[in-house]
Coordinates of C-alpha atoms and ligand atoms in Angstrom, one line a residue:
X1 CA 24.8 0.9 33.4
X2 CA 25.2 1.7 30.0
X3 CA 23.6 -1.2 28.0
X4 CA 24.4 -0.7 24.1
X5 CA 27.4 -2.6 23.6
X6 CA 29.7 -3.2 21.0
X7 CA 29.5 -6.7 19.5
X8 CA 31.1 -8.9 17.5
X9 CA 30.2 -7.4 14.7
X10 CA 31.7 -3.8 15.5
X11 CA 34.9 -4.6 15.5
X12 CA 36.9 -6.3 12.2
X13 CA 38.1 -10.0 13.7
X14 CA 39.8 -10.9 10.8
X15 CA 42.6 -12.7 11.0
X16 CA 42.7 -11.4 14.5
X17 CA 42.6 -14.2 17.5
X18 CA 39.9 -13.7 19.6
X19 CA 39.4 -14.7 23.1
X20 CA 35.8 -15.9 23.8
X21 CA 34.1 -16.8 26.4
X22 CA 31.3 -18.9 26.1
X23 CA 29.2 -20.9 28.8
X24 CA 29.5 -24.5 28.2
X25 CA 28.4 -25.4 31.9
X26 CA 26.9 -28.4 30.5
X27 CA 25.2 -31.0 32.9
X28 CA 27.1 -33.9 32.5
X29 CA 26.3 -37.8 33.6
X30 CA 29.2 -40.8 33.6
X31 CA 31.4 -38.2 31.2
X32 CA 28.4 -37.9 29.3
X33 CA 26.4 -34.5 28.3
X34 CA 23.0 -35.2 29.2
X35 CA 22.1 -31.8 27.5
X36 CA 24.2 -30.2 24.6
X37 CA 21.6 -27.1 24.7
X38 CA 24.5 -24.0 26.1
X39 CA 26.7 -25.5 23.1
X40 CA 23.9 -25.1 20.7
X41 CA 23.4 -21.8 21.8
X42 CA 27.0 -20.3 21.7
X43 CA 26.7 -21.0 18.0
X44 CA 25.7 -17.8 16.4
X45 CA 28.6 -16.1 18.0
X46 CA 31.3 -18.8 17.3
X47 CA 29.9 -19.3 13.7
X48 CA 29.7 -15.2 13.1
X49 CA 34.1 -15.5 14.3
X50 CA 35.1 -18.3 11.9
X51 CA 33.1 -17.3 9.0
X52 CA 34.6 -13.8 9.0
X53 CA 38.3 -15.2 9.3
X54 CA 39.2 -14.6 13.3
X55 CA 41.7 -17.4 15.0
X56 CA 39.1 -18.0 17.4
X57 CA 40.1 -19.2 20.6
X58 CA 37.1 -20.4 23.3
X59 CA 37.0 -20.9 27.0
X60 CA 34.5 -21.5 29.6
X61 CA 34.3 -22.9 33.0
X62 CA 32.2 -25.8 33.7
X63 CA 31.4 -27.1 37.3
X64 CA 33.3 -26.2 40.6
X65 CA 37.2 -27.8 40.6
X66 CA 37.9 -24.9 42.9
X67 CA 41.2 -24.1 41.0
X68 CA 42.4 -27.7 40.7
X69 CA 42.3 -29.9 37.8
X70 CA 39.9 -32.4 37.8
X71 CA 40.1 -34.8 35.1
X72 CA 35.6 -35.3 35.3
X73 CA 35.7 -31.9 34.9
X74 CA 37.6 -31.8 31.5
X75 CA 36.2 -29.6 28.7
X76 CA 37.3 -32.7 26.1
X77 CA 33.6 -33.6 26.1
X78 CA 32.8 -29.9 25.0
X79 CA 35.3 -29.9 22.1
X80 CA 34.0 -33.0 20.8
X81 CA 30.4 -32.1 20.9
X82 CA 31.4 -28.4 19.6
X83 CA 33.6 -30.0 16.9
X84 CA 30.3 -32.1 15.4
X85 CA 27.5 -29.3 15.8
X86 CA 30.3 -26.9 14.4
X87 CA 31.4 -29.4 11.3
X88 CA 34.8 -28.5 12.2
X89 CA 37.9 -29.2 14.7
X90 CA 38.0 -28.0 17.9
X91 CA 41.4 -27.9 18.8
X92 CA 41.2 -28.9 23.0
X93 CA 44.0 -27.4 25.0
X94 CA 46.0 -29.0 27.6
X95 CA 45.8 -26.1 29.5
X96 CA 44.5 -22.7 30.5
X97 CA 47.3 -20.6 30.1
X98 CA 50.1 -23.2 30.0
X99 CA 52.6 -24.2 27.3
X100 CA 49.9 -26.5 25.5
X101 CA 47.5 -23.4 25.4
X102 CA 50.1 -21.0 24.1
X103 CA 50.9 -23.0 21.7
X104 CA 48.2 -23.6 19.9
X105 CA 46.6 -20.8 19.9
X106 CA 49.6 -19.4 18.2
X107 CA 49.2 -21.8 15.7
X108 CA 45.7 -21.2 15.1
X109 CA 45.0 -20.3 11.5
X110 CA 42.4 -17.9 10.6
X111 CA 39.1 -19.6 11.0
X112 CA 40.3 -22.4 12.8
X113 CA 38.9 -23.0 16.6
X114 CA 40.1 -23.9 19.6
X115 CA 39.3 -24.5 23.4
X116 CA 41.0 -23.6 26.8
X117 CA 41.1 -26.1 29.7
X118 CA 38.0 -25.3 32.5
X119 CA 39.4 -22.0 33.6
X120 CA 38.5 -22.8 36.5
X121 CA 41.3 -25.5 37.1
X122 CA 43.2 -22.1 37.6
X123 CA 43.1 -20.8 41.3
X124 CA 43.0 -17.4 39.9
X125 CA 39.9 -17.6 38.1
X126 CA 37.7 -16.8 40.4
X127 CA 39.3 -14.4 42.5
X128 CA 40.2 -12.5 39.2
X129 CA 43.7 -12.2 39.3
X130 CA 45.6 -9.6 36.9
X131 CA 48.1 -12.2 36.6
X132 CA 45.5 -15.2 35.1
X133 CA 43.7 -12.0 33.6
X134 CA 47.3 -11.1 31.2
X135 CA 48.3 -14.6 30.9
X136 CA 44.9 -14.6 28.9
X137 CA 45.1 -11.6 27.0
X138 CA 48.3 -12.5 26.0
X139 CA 47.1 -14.7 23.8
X140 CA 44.4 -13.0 21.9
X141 CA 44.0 -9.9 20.4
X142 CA 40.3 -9.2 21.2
X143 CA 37.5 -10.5 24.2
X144 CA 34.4 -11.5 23.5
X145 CA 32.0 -12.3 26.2
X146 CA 29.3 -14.1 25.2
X147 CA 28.7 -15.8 28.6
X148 CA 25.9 -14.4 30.2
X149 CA 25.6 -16.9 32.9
X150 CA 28.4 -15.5 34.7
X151 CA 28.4 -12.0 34.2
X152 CA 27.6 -11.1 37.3
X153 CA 31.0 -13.0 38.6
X154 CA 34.0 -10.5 38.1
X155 CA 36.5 -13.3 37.2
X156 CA 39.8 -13.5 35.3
X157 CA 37.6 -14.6 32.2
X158 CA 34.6 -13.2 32.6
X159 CA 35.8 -9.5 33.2
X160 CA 39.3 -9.3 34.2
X161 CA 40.8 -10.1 30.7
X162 CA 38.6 -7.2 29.6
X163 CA 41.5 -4.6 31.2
X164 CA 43.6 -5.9 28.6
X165 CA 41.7 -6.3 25.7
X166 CA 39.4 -4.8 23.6
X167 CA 35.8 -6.4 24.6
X168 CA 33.0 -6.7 23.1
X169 CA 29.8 -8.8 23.6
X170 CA 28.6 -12.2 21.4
X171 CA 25.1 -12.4 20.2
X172 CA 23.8 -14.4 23.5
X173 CA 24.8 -11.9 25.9
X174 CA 23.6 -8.7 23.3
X175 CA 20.4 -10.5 23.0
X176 CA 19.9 -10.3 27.1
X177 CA 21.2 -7.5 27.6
X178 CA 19.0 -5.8 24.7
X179 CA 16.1 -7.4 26.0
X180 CA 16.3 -7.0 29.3
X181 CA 17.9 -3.7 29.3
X182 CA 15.0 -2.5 27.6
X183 CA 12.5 -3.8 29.7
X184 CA 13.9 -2.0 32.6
X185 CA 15.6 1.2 31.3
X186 CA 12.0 2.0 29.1
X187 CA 9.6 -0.5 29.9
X188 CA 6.0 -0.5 28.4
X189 CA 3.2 -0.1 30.9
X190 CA 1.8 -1.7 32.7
X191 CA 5.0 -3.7 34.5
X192 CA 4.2 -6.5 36.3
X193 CA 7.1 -8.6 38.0
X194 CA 6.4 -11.8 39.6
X195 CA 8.7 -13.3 42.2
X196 CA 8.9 -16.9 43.4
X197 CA 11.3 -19.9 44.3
X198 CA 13.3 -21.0 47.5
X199 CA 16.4 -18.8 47.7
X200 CA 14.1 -16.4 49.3
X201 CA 17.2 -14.3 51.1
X202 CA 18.7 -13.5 47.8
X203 CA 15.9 -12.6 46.3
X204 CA 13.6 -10.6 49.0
X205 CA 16.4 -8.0 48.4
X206 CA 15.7 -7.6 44.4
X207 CA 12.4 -6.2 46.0
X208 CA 13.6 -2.9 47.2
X209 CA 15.0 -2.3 43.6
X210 CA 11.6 -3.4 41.5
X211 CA 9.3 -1.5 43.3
X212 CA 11.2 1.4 41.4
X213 CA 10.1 0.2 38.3
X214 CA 7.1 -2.0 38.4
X215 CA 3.1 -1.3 38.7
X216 CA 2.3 -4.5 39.9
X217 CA 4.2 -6.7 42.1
X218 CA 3.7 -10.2 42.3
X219 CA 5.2 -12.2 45.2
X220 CA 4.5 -16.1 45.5
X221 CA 7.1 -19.2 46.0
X222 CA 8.7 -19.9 48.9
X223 CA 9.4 -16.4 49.6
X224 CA 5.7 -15.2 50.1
X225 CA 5.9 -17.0 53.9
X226 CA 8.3 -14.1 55.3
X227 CA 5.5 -11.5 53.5
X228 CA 3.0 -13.5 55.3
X229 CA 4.8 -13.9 58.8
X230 CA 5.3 -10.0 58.7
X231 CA 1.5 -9.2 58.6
X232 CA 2.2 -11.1 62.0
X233 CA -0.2 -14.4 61.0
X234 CA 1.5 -18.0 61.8
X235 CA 3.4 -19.8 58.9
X236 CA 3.8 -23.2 60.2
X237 CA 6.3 -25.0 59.1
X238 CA 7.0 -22.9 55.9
X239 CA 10.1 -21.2 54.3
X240 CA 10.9 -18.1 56.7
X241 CA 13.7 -15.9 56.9
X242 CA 13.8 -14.1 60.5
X243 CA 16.2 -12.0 59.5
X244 CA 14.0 -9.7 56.9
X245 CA 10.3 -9.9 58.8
X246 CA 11.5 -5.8 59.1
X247 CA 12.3 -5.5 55.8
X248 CA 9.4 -7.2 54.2
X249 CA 7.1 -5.0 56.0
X250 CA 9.5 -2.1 54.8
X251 CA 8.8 -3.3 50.9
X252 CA 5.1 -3.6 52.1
X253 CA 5.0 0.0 53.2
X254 CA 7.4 1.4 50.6
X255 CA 5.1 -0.3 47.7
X256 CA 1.8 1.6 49.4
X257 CA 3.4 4.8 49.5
X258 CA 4.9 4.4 45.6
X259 CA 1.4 3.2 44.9
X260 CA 2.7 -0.3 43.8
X261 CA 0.0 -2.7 43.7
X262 CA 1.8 -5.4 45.6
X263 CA 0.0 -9.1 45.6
X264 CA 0.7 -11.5 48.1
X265 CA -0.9 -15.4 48.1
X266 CA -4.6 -15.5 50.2
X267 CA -4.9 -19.3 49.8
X268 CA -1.8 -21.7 50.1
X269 CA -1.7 -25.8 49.5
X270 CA 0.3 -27.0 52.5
X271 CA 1.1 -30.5 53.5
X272 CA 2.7 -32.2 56.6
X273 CA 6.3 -32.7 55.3
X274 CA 8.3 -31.5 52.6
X275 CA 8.1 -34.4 49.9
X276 CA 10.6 -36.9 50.3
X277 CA 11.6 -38.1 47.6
X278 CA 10.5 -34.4 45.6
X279 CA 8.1 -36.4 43.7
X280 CA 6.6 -38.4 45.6
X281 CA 3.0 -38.6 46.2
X282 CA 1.7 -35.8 48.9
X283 CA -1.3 -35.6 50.6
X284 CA -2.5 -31.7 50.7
X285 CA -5.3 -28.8 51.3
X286 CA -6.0 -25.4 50.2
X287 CA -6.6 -23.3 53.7
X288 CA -5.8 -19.7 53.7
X289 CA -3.1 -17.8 54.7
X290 CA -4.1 -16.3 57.8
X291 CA -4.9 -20.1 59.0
X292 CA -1.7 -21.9 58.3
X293 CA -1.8 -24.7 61.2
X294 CA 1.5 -24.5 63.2
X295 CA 2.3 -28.5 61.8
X296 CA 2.3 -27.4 57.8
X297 CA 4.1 -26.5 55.1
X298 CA 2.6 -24.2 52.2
X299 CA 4.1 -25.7 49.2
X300 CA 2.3 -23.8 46.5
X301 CA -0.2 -21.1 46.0
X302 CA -4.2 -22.3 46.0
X303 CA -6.8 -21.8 43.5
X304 CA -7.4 -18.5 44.4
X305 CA -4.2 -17.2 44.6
X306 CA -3.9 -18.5 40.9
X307 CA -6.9 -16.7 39.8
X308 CA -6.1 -13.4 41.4
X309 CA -2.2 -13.5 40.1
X310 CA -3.4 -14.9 36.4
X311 CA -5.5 -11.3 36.7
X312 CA -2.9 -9.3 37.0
X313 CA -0.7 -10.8 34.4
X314 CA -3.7 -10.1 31.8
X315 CA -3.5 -6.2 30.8
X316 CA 0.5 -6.2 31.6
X317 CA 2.3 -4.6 28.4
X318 CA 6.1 -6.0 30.2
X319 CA 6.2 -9.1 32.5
X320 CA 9.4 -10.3 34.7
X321 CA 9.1 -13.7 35.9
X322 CA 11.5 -15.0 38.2
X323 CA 11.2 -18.0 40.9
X324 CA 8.4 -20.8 40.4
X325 CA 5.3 -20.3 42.6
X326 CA 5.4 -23.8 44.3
X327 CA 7.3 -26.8 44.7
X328 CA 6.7 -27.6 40.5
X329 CA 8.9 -30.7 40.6
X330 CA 5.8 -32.4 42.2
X331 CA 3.4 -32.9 40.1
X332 CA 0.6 -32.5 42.7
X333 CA 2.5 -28.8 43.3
X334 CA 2.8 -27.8 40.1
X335 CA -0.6 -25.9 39.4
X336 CA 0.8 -22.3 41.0
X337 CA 3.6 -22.3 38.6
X338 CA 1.5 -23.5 35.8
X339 CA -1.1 -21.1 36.3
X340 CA 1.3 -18.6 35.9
X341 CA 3.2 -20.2 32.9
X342 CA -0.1 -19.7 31.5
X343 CA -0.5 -16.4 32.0
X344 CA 1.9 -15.4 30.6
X345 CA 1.9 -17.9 27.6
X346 CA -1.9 -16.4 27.1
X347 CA -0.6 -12.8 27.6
X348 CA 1.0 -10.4 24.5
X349 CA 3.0 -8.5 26.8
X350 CA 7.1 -8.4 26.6
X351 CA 7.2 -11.5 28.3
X352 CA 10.6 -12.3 30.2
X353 CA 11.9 -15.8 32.2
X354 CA 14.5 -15.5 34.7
X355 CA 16.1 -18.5 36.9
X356 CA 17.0 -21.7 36.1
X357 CA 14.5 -23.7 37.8
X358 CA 11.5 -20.8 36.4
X359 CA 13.1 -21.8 32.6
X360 CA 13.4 -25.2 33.8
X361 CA 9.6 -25.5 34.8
X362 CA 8.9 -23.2 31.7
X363 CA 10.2 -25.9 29.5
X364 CA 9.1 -29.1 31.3
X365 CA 5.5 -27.5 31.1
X366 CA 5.2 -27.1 27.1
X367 CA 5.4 -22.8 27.5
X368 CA 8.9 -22.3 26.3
X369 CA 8.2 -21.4 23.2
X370 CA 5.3 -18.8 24.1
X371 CA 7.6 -16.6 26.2
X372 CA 9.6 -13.9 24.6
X373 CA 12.5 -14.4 26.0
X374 CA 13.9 -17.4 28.7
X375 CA 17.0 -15.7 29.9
X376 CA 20.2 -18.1 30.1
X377 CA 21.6 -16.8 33.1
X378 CA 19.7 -17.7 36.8
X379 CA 22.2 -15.1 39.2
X380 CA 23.1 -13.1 36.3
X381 CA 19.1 -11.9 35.3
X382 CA 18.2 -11.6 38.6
X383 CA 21.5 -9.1 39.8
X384 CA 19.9 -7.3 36.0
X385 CA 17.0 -6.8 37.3
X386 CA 18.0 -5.8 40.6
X387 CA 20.0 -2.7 38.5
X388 CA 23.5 -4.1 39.8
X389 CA 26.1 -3.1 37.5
X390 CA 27.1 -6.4 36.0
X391 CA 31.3 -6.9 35.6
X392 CA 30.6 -8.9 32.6
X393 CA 28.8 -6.6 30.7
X394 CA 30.2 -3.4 32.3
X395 CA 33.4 -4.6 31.4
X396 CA 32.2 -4.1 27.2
X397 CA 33.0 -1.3 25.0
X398 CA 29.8 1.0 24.7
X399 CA 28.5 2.0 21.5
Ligands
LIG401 P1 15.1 -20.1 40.2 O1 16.1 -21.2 39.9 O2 14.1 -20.0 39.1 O3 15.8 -18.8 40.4 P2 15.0 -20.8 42.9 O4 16.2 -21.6 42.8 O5 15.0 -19.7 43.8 O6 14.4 -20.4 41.5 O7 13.8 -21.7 43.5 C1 13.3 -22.9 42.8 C2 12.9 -23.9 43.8 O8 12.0 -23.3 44.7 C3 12.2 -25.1 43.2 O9 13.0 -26.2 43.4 C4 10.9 -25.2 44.0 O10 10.6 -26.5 44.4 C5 11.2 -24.4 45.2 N1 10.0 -23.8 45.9 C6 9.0 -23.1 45.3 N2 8.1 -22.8 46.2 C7 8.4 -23.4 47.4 C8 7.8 -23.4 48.7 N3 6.7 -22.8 48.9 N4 8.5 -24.1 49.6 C9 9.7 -24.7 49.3 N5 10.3 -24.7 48.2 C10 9.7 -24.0 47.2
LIG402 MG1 17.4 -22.4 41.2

């Protein structure tokens, strides 16, 4: 995949009306946005449109209606918040593509701003449907993405429209992709990636892929147990998926012969259950992998796992972080994935944060700001770094 894009800025908006998407996804409470931080970061790119005179017209989805229209699931509370950060009106459509959308974004005057209806209250969002995908275009003149969050989804809004439409990217997506593109296309040695979390199926298969491109890779989280199971030692009660025991020891064997250093946990802090509720105080120990007893769970990495993993990180030039390294909502399971925060806070290597929960914990644990760059999109950075052609990015005029 090609990833120098055209942008917002190579292509004259004025007193054009553009179509973009944003990702206002916000987490919302009792019709309330607990966080406002996606709107503050569209921005740049909506600011860039209505200073330079476009008719700029917004959409976004924002939870799962599933193609019907559910009132909780209104965009209203977007426009309002958008209108104040923005110091402007935000028009709110009715509508996606209906009447009420048509019409105003044919009365949109240059500079003026306005939002679409969730698109996905339309049934054809998600399956990207030429017909949702026209309906759209019809009422712009250029696309901008500037969602990276879903460009990995080829929907009507995300990608679709793009057939229609001259596309181009927003400054949030040209930042990721610039960044991230980089890091993979050219990246400066040594790599280190370091994988972790609980989705472990999706993410055992961004292995095959890495070991391409990285020097070191690190594997903790709950995905490490399948590693572990595979070098045929007892797991207990631990996160396992049966189904890729072959395929881990394929990655184990595939990463020896590309001369890959690949780092697995030798100590783990397990506990008798799962904590219940996820913060709750737990009793644990440290024991090592090859002894997990048959009645645990490993729920983070131990002290020496830390240690050997914080190593690693220390001469990297490029670091990939995706998937904390323990159950990190408990403060008593925290330590893996704040070892490695640290690390990489510590390190001046490219450093680069993939996954909602790894930002999450990056955040809740005071590194944020030490990272170069906490990528917005959880699915989307980690099909990036997987080299999947993206639809939302693909979709984009190249330079
Ligand atoms: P991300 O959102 O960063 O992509 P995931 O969603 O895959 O990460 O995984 C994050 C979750 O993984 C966290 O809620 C964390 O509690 C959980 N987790 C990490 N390690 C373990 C483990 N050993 N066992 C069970 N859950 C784990
Ligand atoms: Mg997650």
């Amino acid at each position: 995949m090609n990833y120098n894009k055209k942008s917002v800025e190579d292509i004259d908006v004025a007193g054009k009306r553009v179509l973009c998407r944003c990702d206002f996804n916000v987490p919302t409470k009792d019709g309330k946005i607990t966080s406002d931080k996606r709107i503050v970061a569209a921005l740049p790119t909506i600011q860039y449109l209505v200073k330079h005179g476009a008719r700029v017209i917004l959409c976004s989805h924002m939870g799962k209606p599933k193609g019907e229209v559910k009132p909780e699931l209104s965009l209203q509370v977007v426009a309002d918040r958008l209108s104040e950060l923005l110091g402007q009106p935000v028009k709110m459509a009715k509508d996606v593509v209906g009447e009420s959308a048509q019409a105003l974004a044919a009365s949109l005057k240059d500079g003026e701003v306005m939002l679409l209806e969730n698109t996905r209250f339309e049934k054809g969002e998600t399956k990207n449907d030429p017909e949702l995908s026209k309906k759209l275009a019809s009422m712009a003149d250029i696309f901008v993405n500037d969602a990276f969050g879903t460009a990995h989804r080829a929907h009507a809004s995300t990608a679709g429209v793009a057939d229609y439409l001259p596309a181009v990217c927003g400054y949030l997506v040209q930042k990721e992709v610039s960044i991230m593109g980089k890091a993979l296309a050219d990246p400066e040695r040594p790599f280190v990636a370091i994988l972790g979390g609980a989705k472990v199926s999706d993410k055992l298969n961004v292995i095959n892929n890495l070991l391409e491109k990285v020097d070191t890779l690190i594997i903790g989280g709950g995905m490490a147990y399948t590693f572990v199971a595979a070098k045929g030692y007892g797991i207990g009660k631990s996160l396992f998926d049966a189904e890729k025991v072959d395929y881990c020891k394929d990655m184990m064997k595939k990463a020896e012969e590309k001369g890959v250093k690949l780092l697995l946990p030798i100590d783990t802090v397990v506990a008798s259950d799962f904590p219940n509720p996820i913060d709750a105080p737990v009793e644990v120990e440290t024991v090592d992998v090859t002894a997990i007893p048959a009645d645990k769970e490993g729920l983070d990495i131990g002290e020496k796992t830390r240690a050997l993993f914080a190593d690693a990180v220390k001469n990297a030039k490029t670091v990939v972080w995706n998937g904390p390294m323990g159950v990190f909502e408990n403060p008593t399971l925290a330590k893996g994935t704040i070892a490695v925060a640290q690390a990489l806070a510590d390190s001046d290597a490219v450093t680069i944060v993939g996954g909602g929960d790894s930002a999450a914990a990056c955040e809740q644990l005071g590194f944020a700001d030490k990272i170069t760059h906490i990528s917005t999109g959880g699915g989307a950075s980690l099909e990036f770094l997987e080299g999947l052609e993206l639809p939302g990015i693909a979709c984009l005029q190249d330079k």
